[in-house]
PDB file of N, CA, C and O in Angstrom:
ATOM      1  N   MET O   1       5.467 -16.748 -42.395  1.00 88.00           N
ATOM      2  CA  MET O   1       4.860 -15.448 -42.454  1.00 88.00           C
ATOM      3  C   MET O   1       3.651 -15.341 -41.513  1.00 88.00           C
ATOM      4  O   MET O   1       3.454 -14.336 -40.860  1.00 88.00           O
ATOM      5  N   ILE O   2       2.868 -16.403 -41.477  1.00 88.00           N
ATOM      6  CA  ILE O   2       1.690 -16.414 -40.607  1.00 88.00           C
ATOM      7  C   ILE O   2       2.119 -16.385 -39.145  1.00 88.00           C
ATOM      8  O   ILE O   2       1.511 -15.716 -38.317  1.00 88.00           O
ATOM      9  N   SER O   3       3.199 -17.105 -38.842  1.00 91.00           N
ATOM     10  CA  SER O   3       3.700 -17.145 -37.471  1.00 91.00           C
ATOM     11  C   SER O   3       4.164 -15.760 -37.010  1.00 91.00           C
ATOM     12  O   SER O   3       3.927 -15.365 -35.875  1.00 91.00           O
ATOM     13  N   VAL O   4       4.814 -15.033 -37.903  1.00 92.00           N
ATOM     14  CA  VAL O   4       5.283 -13.684 -37.571  1.00 92.00           C
ATOM     15  C   VAL O   4       4.098 -12.758 -37.328  1.00 92.00           C
ATOM     16  O   VAL O   4       4.082 -11.987 -36.358  1.00 92.00           O
ATOM     17  N   MET O   5       3.077 -12.835 -38.164  1.00 93.00           N
ATOM     18  CA  MET O   5       1.897 -11.984 -37.986  1.00 93.00           C
ATOM     19  C   MET O   5       1.144 -12.347 -36.711  1.00 93.00           C
ATOM     20  O   MET O   5       0.663 -11.469 -35.993  1.00 93.00           O
ATOM     21  N   LEU O   6       1.045 -13.637 -36.407  1.00 95.00           N
ATOM     22  CA  LEU O   6       0.365 -14.070 -35.194  1.00 95.00           C
ATOM     23  C   LEU O   6       1.138 -13.603 -33.955  1.00 95.00           C
ATOM     24  O   LEU O   6       0.536 -13.107 -32.986  1.00 95.00           O
ATOM     25  N   ASN O   7       2.449 -13.729 -33.984  1.00 95.00           N
ATOM     26  CA  ASN O   7       3.260 -13.248 -32.859  1.00 95.00           C
ATOM     27  C   ASN O   7       3.146 -11.739 -32.693  1.00 95.00           C
ATOM     28  O   ASN O   7       3.080 -11.229 -31.576  1.00 95.00           O
ATOM     29  N   LEU O   8       3.122 -11.011 -33.778  1.00 95.00           N
ATOM     30  CA  LEU O   8       2.959  -9.559 -33.730  1.00 95.00           C
ATOM     31  C   LEU O   8       1.593  -9.193 -33.155  1.00 95.00           C
ATOM     32  O   LEU O   8       1.475  -8.291 -32.321  1.00 95.00           O
ATOM     33  N   PHE O   9       0.557  -9.897 -33.587  1.00 94.00           N
ATOM     34  CA  PHE O   9      -0.786  -9.667 -33.069  1.00 94.00           C
ATOM     35  C   PHE O   9      -0.849  -9.944 -31.560  1.00 94.00           C
ATOM     36  O   PHE O   9      -1.432  -9.165 -30.794  1.00 94.00           O
ATOM     37  N   LEU O  10      -0.235 -11.033 -31.114  1.00 95.00           N
ATOM     38  CA  LEU O  10      -0.219 -11.359 -29.687  1.00 95.00           C
ATOM     39  C   LEU O  10       0.588 -10.331 -28.888  1.00 95.00           C
ATOM     40  O   LEU O  10       0.220  -9.977 -27.766  1.00 95.00           O
ATOM     41  N   LEU O  11       1.674  -9.854 -29.448  1.00 96.00           N
ATOM     42  CA  LEU O  11       2.496  -8.848 -28.777  1.00 96.00           C
ATOM     43  C   LEU O  11       1.734  -7.539 -28.624  1.00 96.00           C
ATOM     44  O   LEU O  11       1.777  -6.903 -27.555  1.00 96.00           O
ATOM     45  N   VAL O  12       1.012  -7.128 -29.656  1.00 95.00           N
ATOM     46  CA  VAL O  12       0.206  -5.908 -29.579  1.00 95.00           C
ATOM     47  C   VAL O  12      -0.911  -6.087 -28.549  1.00 95.00           C
ATOM     48  O   VAL O  12      -1.193  -5.196 -27.753  1.00 95.00           O
ATOM     49  N   GLY O  13      -1.542  -7.249 -28.543  1.00 93.00           N
ATOM     50  CA  GLY O  13      -2.594  -7.520 -27.559  1.00 93.00           C
ATOM     51  C   GLY O  13      -2.070  -7.492 -26.142  1.00 93.00           C
ATOM     52  O   GLY O  13      -2.712  -6.950 -25.234  1.00 93.00           O
ATOM     53  N   LEU O  14      -0.889  -8.062 -25.914  1.00 94.00           N
ATOM     54  CA  LEU O  14      -0.283  -8.040 -24.584  1.00 94.00           C
ATOM     55  C   LEU O  14       0.061  -6.617 -24.167  1.00 94.00           C
ATOM     56  O   LEU O  14      -0.181  -6.213 -23.032  1.00 94.00           O
ATOM     57  N   GLY O  15       0.599  -5.837 -25.092  1.00 93.00           N
ATOM     58  CA  GLY O  15       0.944  -4.444 -24.793  1.00 93.00           C
ATOM     59  C   GLY O  15      -0.285  -3.630 -24.435  1.00 93.00           C
ATOM     60  O   GLY O  15      -0.272  -2.846 -23.480  1.00 93.00           O
ATOM     61  N   LEU O  16      -1.365  -3.815 -25.178  1.00 92.00           N
ATOM     62  CA  LEU O  16      -2.604  -3.084 -24.876  1.00 92.00           C
ATOM     63  C   LEU O  16      -3.206  -3.518 -23.545  1.00 92.00           C
ATOM     64  O   LEU O  16      -3.728  -2.696 -22.796  1.00 92.00           O
ATOM     65  N   SER O  17      -3.145  -4.816 -23.237  1.00 91.00           N
ATOM     66  CA  SER O  17      -3.707  -5.278 -21.958  1.00 91.00           C
ATOM     67  C   SER O  17      -2.892  -4.753 -20.776  1.00 91.00           C
ATOM     68  O   SER O  17      -3.443  -4.500 -19.712  1.00 91.00           O
ATOM     69  N   LEU O  18      -1.598  -4.583 -20.957  1.00 90.00           N
ATOM     70  CA  LEU O  18      -0.780  -4.018 -19.882  1.00 90.00           C
ATOM     71  C   LEU O  18      -0.988  -2.509 -19.750  1.00 90.00           C
ATOM     72  O   LEU O  18      -0.944  -1.967 -18.650  1.00 90.00           O
ATOM     73  N   TYR O  19      -1.221  -1.838 -20.869  1.00 90.00           N
ATOM     74  CA  TYR O  19      -1.397  -0.390 -20.842  1.00 90.00           C
ATOM     75  C   TYR O  19      -2.751   0.005 -20.254  1.00 90.00           C
ATOM     76  O   TYR O  19      -2.851   0.964 -19.504  1.00 90.00           O
ATOM     77  N   PHE O  20      -3.792  -0.721 -20.578  1.00 91.00           N
ATOM     78  CA  PHE O  20      -5.144  -0.399 -20.121  1.00 91.00           C
ATOM     79  C   PHE O  20      -5.578  -1.265 -18.942  1.00 91.00           C
ATOM     80  O   PHE O  20      -6.751  -1.587 -18.794  1.00 91.00           O
ATOM     81  N   ARG O  21      -4.641  -1.653 -18.113  1.00 87.00           N
ATOM     82  CA  ARG O  21      -4.939  -2.497 -16.954  1.00 87.00           C
ATOM     83  C   ARG O  21      -5.743  -1.696 -15.929  1.00 87.00           C
ATOM     84  O   ARG O  21      -5.416  -0.553 -15.631  1.00 87.00           O
ATOM     85  N   PRO O  22      -6.801  -2.265 -15.350  1.00 86.00           N
ATOM     86  CA  PRO O  22      -7.604  -1.515 -14.372  1.00 86.00           C
ATOM     87  C   PRO O  22      -6.857  -1.331 -13.051  1.00 86.00           C
ATOM     88  O   PRO O  22      -5.946  -2.098 -12.717  1.00 86.00           O
ATOM     89  N   GLU O  23      -7.240  -0.306 -12.313  1.00 81.00           N
ATOM     90  CA  GLU O  23      -6.653  -0.018 -11.007  1.00 81.00           C
ATOM     91  C   GLU O  23      -7.034  -1.136 -10.029  1.00 81.00           C
ATOM     92  O   GLU O  23      -8.198  -1.519  -9.948  1.00 81.00           O
ATOM     93  N   PRO O  24      -6.066  -1.678  -9.284  1.00 78.00           N
ATOM     94  CA  PRO O  24      -6.408  -2.757  -8.347  1.00 78.00           C
ATOM     95  C   PRO O  24      -7.283  -2.245  -7.199  1.00 78.00           C
ATOM     96  O   PRO O  24      -7.127  -1.118  -6.739  1.00 78.00           O
ATOM     97  N   LYS O  25      -8.217  -3.073  -6.774  1.00 80.00           N
ATOM     98  CA  LYS O  25      -9.095  -2.743  -5.656  1.00 80.00           C
ATOM     99  C   LYS O  25      -8.817  -3.743  -4.541  1.00 80.00           C
ATOM    100  O   LYS O  25      -8.831  -4.953  -4.766  1.00 80.00           O
ATOM    101  N   TYR O  26      -8.573  -3.232  -3.341  1.00 80.00           N
ATOM    102  CA  TYR O  26      -8.255  -4.069  -2.206  1.00 80.00           C
ATOM    103  C   TYR O  26      -9.484  -4.207  -1.317  1.00 80.00           C
ATOM    104  O   TYR O  26     -10.176  -3.231  -1.063  1.00 80.00           O
ATOM    105  N   PHE O  27      -9.762  -5.412  -0.865  1.00 84.00           N
ATOM    106  CA  PHE O  27     -10.893  -5.619   0.019  1.00 84.00           C
ATOM    107  C   PHE O  27     -10.628  -6.824   0.911  1.00 84.00           C
ATOM    108  O   PHE O  27      -9.780  -7.659   0.634  1.00 84.00           O
ATOM    109  N   ALA O  28     -11.367  -6.881   1.994  1.00 88.00           N
ATOM    110  CA  ALA O  28     -11.318  -8.006   2.917  1.00 88.00           C
ATOM    111  C   ALA O  28     -12.755  -8.342   3.287  1.00 88.00           C
ATOM    112  O   ALA O  28     -13.682  -7.577   3.009  1.00 88.00           O
ATOM    113  N   THR O  29     -12.945  -9.472   3.892  1.00 90.00           N
ATOM    114  CA  THR O  29     -14.279  -9.850   4.337  1.00 90.00           C
ATOM    115  C   THR O  29     -14.263 -10.088   5.834  1.00 90.00           C
ATOM    116  O   THR O  29     -13.276 -10.555   6.401  1.00 90.00           O
ATOM    117  N   SER O  30     -15.380  -9.754   6.477  1.00 88.00           N
ATOM    118  CA  SER O  30     -15.516 -10.012   7.906  1.00 88.00           C
ATOM    119  C   SER O  30     -16.026 -11.438   8.106  1.00 88.00           C
ATOM    120  O   SER O  30     -16.247 -12.178   7.148  1.00 88.00           O
ATOM    121  N   ASN O  31     -16.219 -11.825   9.355  1.00 90.00           N
ATOM    122  CA  ASN O  31     -16.672 -13.185   9.654  1.00 90.00           C
ATOM    123  C   ASN O  31     -18.058 -13.480   9.083  1.00 90.00           C
ATOM    124  O   ASN O  31     -18.362 -14.622   8.747  1.00 90.00           O
ATOM    125  N   ASN O  32     -18.900 -12.456   8.988  1.00 90.00           N
ATOM    126  CA  ASN O  32     -20.246 -12.682   8.465  1.00 90.00           C
ATOM    127  C   ASN O  32     -20.333 -12.470   6.950  1.00 90.00           C
ATOM    128  O   ASN O  32     -21.423 -12.484   6.395  1.00 90.00           O
ATOM    129  N   GLY O  33     -19.213 -12.262   6.272  1.00 87.00           N
ATOM    130  CA  GLY O  33     -19.191 -12.144   4.822  1.00 87.00           C
ATOM    131  C   GLY O  33     -19.314 -10.728   4.292  1.00 87.00           C
ATOM    132  O   GLY O  33     -19.390 -10.536   3.085  1.00 87.00           O
ATOM    133  N   GLN O  34     -19.332  -9.736   5.163  1.00 91.00           N
ATOM    134  CA  GLN O  34     -19.431  -8.349   4.725  1.00 91.00           C
ATOM    135  C   GLN O  34     -18.099  -7.906   4.111  1.00 91.00           C
ATOM    136  O   GLN O  34     -17.035  -8.194   4.651  1.00 91.00           O
ATOM    137  N   ILE O  35     -18.158  -7.207   2.979  1.00 89.00           N
ATOM    138  CA  ILE O  35     -16.948  -6.753   2.291  1.00 89.00           C
ATOM    139  C   ILE O  35     -16.480  -5.441   2.906  1.00 89.00           C
ATOM    140  O   ILE O  35     -17.252  -4.508   3.065  1.00 89.00           O
ATOM    141  N   LEU O  36     -15.200  -5.382   3.260  1.00 87.00           N
ATOM    142  CA  LEU O  36     -14.589  -4.199   3.855  1.00 87.00           C
ATOM    143  C   LEU O  36     -13.544  -3.663   2.881  1.00 87.00           C
ATOM    144  O   LEU O  36     -12.709  -4.407   2.378  1.00 87.00           O
ATOM    145  N   ARG O  37     -13.586  -2.357   2.608  1.00 82.00           N
ATOM    146  CA  ARG O  37     -12.604  -1.737   1.730  1.00 82.00           C
ATOM    147  C   ARG O  37     -11.299  -1.523   2.496  1.00 82.00           C
ATOM    148  O   ARG O  37     -11.309  -1.139   3.655  1.00 82.00           O
ATOM    149  N   LEU O  38     -10.189  -1.756   1.842  1.00 83.00           N
ATOM    150  CA  LEU O  38      -8.867  -1.540   2.416  1.00 83.00           C
ATOM    151  C   LEU O  38      -8.137  -0.481   1.600  1.00 83.00           C
ATOM    152  O   LEU O  38      -8.398  -0.296   0.417  1.00 83.00           O
ATOM    153  N   LYS O  39      -7.206   0.200   2.242  1.00 79.00           N
ATOM    154  CA  LYS O  39      -6.381   1.173   1.539  1.00 79.00           C
ATOM    155  C   LYS O  39      -5.126   0.483   1.017  1.00 79.00           C
ATOM    156  O   LYS O  39      -4.620  -0.448   1.632  1.00 79.00           O
ATOM    157  N   ALA O  40      -4.645   0.950  -0.097  1.00 78.00           N
ATOM    158  CA  ALA O  40      -3.415   0.394  -0.662  1.00 78.00           C
ATOM    159  C   ALA O  40      -2.225   0.777   0.214  1.00 78.00           C
ATOM    160  O   ALA O  40      -2.212   1.827   0.853  1.00 78.00           O
ATOM    161  N   LEU O  41      -1.233  -0.083   0.255  1.00 80.00           N
ATOM    162  CA  LEU O  41      -0.047   0.204   1.060  1.00 80.00           C
ATOM    163  C   LEU O  41       0.770   1.355   0.486  1.00 80.00           C
ATOM    164  O   LEU O  41       1.564   1.962   1.192  1.00 80.00           O
ATOM    165  N   SER O  42       0.583   1.657  -0.766  1.00 81.00           N
ATOM    166  CA  SER O  42       1.317   2.772  -1.366  1.00 81.00           C
ATOM    167  C   SER O  42       0.706   4.119  -0.989  1.00 81.00           C
ATOM    168  O   SER O  42       1.354   5.146  -1.154  1.00 81.00           O
ATOM    169  N   ASP O  43      -0.545   4.128  -0.504  1.00 80.00           N
ATOM    170  CA  ASP O  43      -1.183   5.372  -0.059  1.00 80.00           C
ATOM    171  C   ASP O  43      -0.738   5.696   1.364  1.00 80.00           C
ATOM    172  O   ASP O  43      -0.570   4.794   2.186  1.00 80.00           O
ATOM    173  N   PRO O  44      -0.557   6.969   1.691  1.00 85.00           N
ATOM    174  CA  PRO O  44      -0.165   7.315   3.063  1.00 85.00           C
ATOM    175  C   PRO O  44      -1.300   7.043   4.047  1.00 85.00           C
ATOM    176  O   PRO O  44      -2.470   7.270   3.745  1.00 85.00           O
ATOM    177  N   ILE O  45      -0.944   6.542   5.227  1.00 84.00           N
ATOM    178  CA  ILE O  45      -1.937   6.249   6.256  1.00 84.00           C
ATOM    179  C   ILE O  45      -2.216   7.499   7.073  1.00 84.00           C
ATOM    180  O   ILE O  45      -3.362   7.796   7.391  1.00 84.00           O
ATOM    181  N   GLU O  46      -1.184   8.227   7.414  1.00 88.00           N
ATOM    182  CA  GLU O  46      -1.310   9.463   8.190  1.00 88.00           C
ATOM    183  C   GLU O  46      -0.847  10.645   7.347  1.00 88.00           C
ATOM    184  O   GLU O  46      -0.006  10.503   6.467  1.00 88.00           O
ATOM    185  N   THR O  47      -1.368  11.816   7.661  1.00 90.00           N
ATOM    186  CA  THR O  47      -0.926  13.024   6.969  1.00 90.00           C
ATOM    187  C   THR O  47       0.417  13.470   7.520  1.00 90.00           C
ATOM    188  O   THR O  47       0.850  13.024   8.595  1.00 90.00           O
ATOM    189  N   ASP O  48       1.081  14.353   6.792  1.00 92.00           N
ATOM    190  CA  ASP O  48       2.378  14.853   7.240  1.00 92.00           C
ATOM    191  C   ASP O  48       2.250  15.607   8.556  1.00 92.00           C
ATOM    192  O   ASP O  48       3.102  15.484   9.435  1.00 92.00           O
ATOM    193  N   SER O  49       1.181  16.377   8.721  1.00 94.00           N
ATOM    194  CA  SER O  49       1.016  17.138   9.959  1.00 94.00           C
ATOM    195  C   SER O  49       0.785  16.222  11.152  1.00 94.00           C
ATOM    196  O   SER O  49       1.236  16.516  12.259  1.00 94.00           O
ATOM    197  N   ALA O  50       0.107  15.083  10.956  1.00 94.00           N
ATOM    198  CA  ALA O  50      -0.105  14.139  12.055  1.00 94.00           C
ATOM    199  C   ALA O  50       1.213  13.494  12.478  1.00 94.00           C
ATOM    200  O   ALA O  50       1.466  13.302  13.676  1.00 94.00           O
ATOM    201  N   VAL O  51       2.060  13.179  11.516  1.00 93.00           N
ATOM    202  CA  VAL O  51       3.363  12.575  11.834  1.00 93.00           C
ATOM    203  C   VAL O  51       4.259  13.579  12.552  1.00 93.00           C
ATOM    204  O   VAL O  51       4.933  13.241  13.532  1.00 93.00           O
ATOM    205  N   ILE O  52       4.263  14.821  12.105  1.00 94.00           N
ATOM    206  CA  ILE O  52       5.077  15.857  12.754  1.00 94.00           C
ATOM    207  C   ILE O  52       4.588  16.105  14.173  1.00 94.00           C
ATOM    208  O   ILE O  52       5.389  16.265  15.100  1.00 94.00           O
ATOM    209  N   SER O  53       3.282  16.092  14.370  1.00 94.00           N
ATOM    210  CA  SER O  53       2.730  16.276  15.712  1.00 94.00           C
ATOM    211  C   SER O  53       3.127  15.114  16.618  1.00 94.00           C
ATOM    212  O   SER O  53       3.485  15.317  17.786  1.00 94.00           O
ATOM    213  N   TRP O  54       3.075  13.878  16.109  1.00 93.00           N
ATOM    214  CA  TRP O  54       3.471  12.720  16.912  1.00 93.00           C
ATOM    215  C   TRP O  54       4.961  12.794  17.262  1.00 93.00           C
ATOM    216  O   TRP O  54       5.352  12.495  18.390  1.00 93.00           O
ATOM    217  N   LEU O  55       5.783  13.209  16.292  1.00 93.00           N
ATOM    218  CA  LEU O  55       7.216  13.337  16.557  1.00 93.00           C
ATOM    219  C   LEU O  55       7.498  14.410  17.603  1.00 93.00           C
ATOM    220  O   LEU O  55       8.384  14.238  18.445  1.00 93.00           O
ATOM    221  N   ALA O  56       6.755  15.511  17.561  1.00 92.00           N
ATOM    222  CA  ALA O  56       6.958  16.582  18.537  1.00 92.00           C
ATOM    223  C   ALA O  56       6.663  16.089  19.948  1.00 92.00           C
ATOM    224  O   ALA O  56       7.281  16.546  20.910  1.00 92.00           O
ATOM    225  N   ASN O  57       5.751  15.137  20.103  1.00 88.00           N
ATOM    226  CA  ASN O  57       5.455  14.574  21.419  1.00 88.00           C
ATOM    227  C   ASN O  57       6.382  13.422  21.787  1.00 88.00           C
ATOM    228  O   ASN O  57       6.691  13.216  22.960  1.00 88.00           O
ATOM    229  N   ALA O  58       6.841  12.657  20.808  1.00 88.00           N
ATOM    230  CA  ALA O  58       7.627  11.459  21.091  1.00 88.00           C
ATOM    231  C   ALA O  58       9.103  11.746  21.331  1.00 88.00           C
ATOM    232  O   ALA O  58       9.731  11.095  22.177  1.00 88.00           O
ATOM    233  N   VAL O  59       9.681  12.698  20.617  1.00 88.00           N
ATOM    234  CA  VAL O  59      11.118  12.939  20.720  1.00 88.00           C
ATOM    235  C   VAL O  59      11.526  13.409  22.118  1.00 88.00           C
ATOM    236  O   VAL O  59      12.517  12.909  22.657  1.00 88.00           O
ATOM    237  N   PRO O  60      10.820  14.331  22.759  1.00 85.00           N
ATOM    238  CA  PRO O  60      11.233  14.711  24.116  1.00 85.00           C
ATOM    239  C   PRO O  60      11.129  13.567  25.128  1.00 85.00           C
ATOM    240  O   PRO O  60      11.909  13.505  26.082  1.00 85.00           O
ATOM    241  N   SER O  61      10.212  12.648  24.911  1.00 81.00           N
ATOM    242  CA  SER O  61      10.068  11.544  25.869  1.00 81.00           C
ATOM    243  C   SER O  61      11.176  10.505  25.745  1.00 81.00           C
ATOM    244  O   SER O  61      11.324   9.650  26.612  1.00 81.00           O
ATOM    245  N   ILE O  62      11.962  10.554  24.680  1.00 80.00           N
ATOM    246  CA  ILE O  62      13.076   9.615  24.523  1.00 80.00           C
ATOM    247  C   ILE O  62      14.101   9.834  25.635  1.00 80.00           C
ATOM    248  O   ILE O  62      14.642   8.884  26.197  1.00 80.00           O
ATOM    249  N   ASN O  63      14.360  11.078  25.980  1.00 77.00           N
ATOM    250  CA  ASN O  63      15.366  11.385  26.989  1.00 77.00           C
ATOM    251  C   ASN O  63      14.871  11.153  28.414  1.00 77.00           C
ATOM    252  O   ASN O  63      15.652  11.222  29.347  1.00 77.00           O
ATOM    253  N   GLU O  64      13.584  10.871  28.589  1.00 75.00           N
ATOM    254  CA  GLU O  64      13.038  10.650  29.926  1.00 75.00           C
ATOM    255  C   GLU O  64      13.082   9.187  30.352  1.00 75.00           C
ATOM    256  O   GLU O  64      12.693   8.862  31.461  1.00 75.00           O
ATOM    257  N   LEU O  65      13.540   8.303  29.508  1.00 69.00           N
ATOM    258  CA  LEU O  65      13.573   6.878  29.817  1.00 69.00           C
ATOM    259  C   LEU O  65      14.752   6.573  30.745  1.00 69.00           C
ATOM    260  O   LEU O  65      15.885   6.974  30.499  1.00 69.00           O
ATOM    261  N   ASP O  66      14.487   5.877  31.835  1.00 71.00           N
ATOM    262  CA  ASP O  66      15.562   5.413  32.718  1.00 71.00           C
ATOM    263  C   ASP O  66      15.255   3.981  33.137  1.00 71.00           C
ATOM    264  O   ASP O  66      14.227   3.409  32.806  1.00 71.00           O
ATOM    265  N   PHE O  67      16.153   3.381  33.935  1.00 72.00           N
ATOM    266  CA  PHE O  67      15.997   1.989  34.291  1.00 72.00           C
ATOM    267  C   PHE O  67      14.880   1.754  35.314  1.00 72.00           C
ATOM    268  O   PHE O  67      14.388   0.651  35.451  1.00 72.00           O
ATOM    269  N   PHE O  68      14.466   2.765  36.027  1.00 72.00           N
ATOM    270  CA  PHE O  68      13.377   2.608  37.000  1.00 72.00           C
ATOM    271  C   PHE O  68      12.022   2.514  36.306  1.00 72.00           C
ATOM    272  O   PHE O  68      11.105   1.878  36.800  1.00 72.00           O
ATOM    273  N   GLU O  69      11.876   3.164  35.174  1.00 65.00           N
ATOM    274  CA  GLU O  69      10.615   3.137  34.434  1.00 65.00           C
ATOM    275  C   GLU O  69      10.570   2.016  33.395  1.00 65.00           C
ATOM    276  O   GLU O  69       9.515   1.776  32.815  1.00 65.00           O
ATOM    277  N   LEU O  70      11.672   1.331  33.186  1.00 66.00           N
ATOM    278  CA  LEU O  70      11.737   0.278  32.195  1.00 66.00           C
ATOM    279  C   LEU O  70      11.091  -0.979  32.764  1.00 66.00           C
ATOM    280  O   LEU O  70      11.491  -1.501  33.798  1.00 66.00           O
ATOM    281  N   SER O  71      10.045  -1.465  32.112  1.00 62.00           N
ATOM    282  CA  SER O  71       9.400  -2.690  32.562  1.00 62.00           C
ATOM    283  C   SER O  71       9.632  -3.775  31.523  1.00 62.00           C
ATOM    284  O   SER O  71       9.410  -3.583  30.335  1.00 62.00           O
ATOM    285  N   LEU O  72      10.079  -4.901  31.974  1.00 56.00           N
ATOM    286  CA  LEU O  72      10.376  -5.999  31.043  1.00 56.00           C
ATOM    287  C   LEU O  72       9.246  -6.971  30.976  1.00 56.00           C
ATOM    288  O   LEU O  72       8.652  -7.473  31.749  1.00 56.00           O
TER     289      LEU O  72
END
């Protein structure tokens, strides 16, 4: 009986710790030890309008590629 109650108590504690988990914070350090904030990979880096603008400039240049301009 004690084992069942202890397991139930541990299960409730685990559930609460998973439910109230804090938001992860990403950071890096520079060579001199200064802390730099980083963005999460799940957050967008560019806005939708910036991506559409880049595509509007990049797509027409795809057809301009030929073997004379290709540098290896």
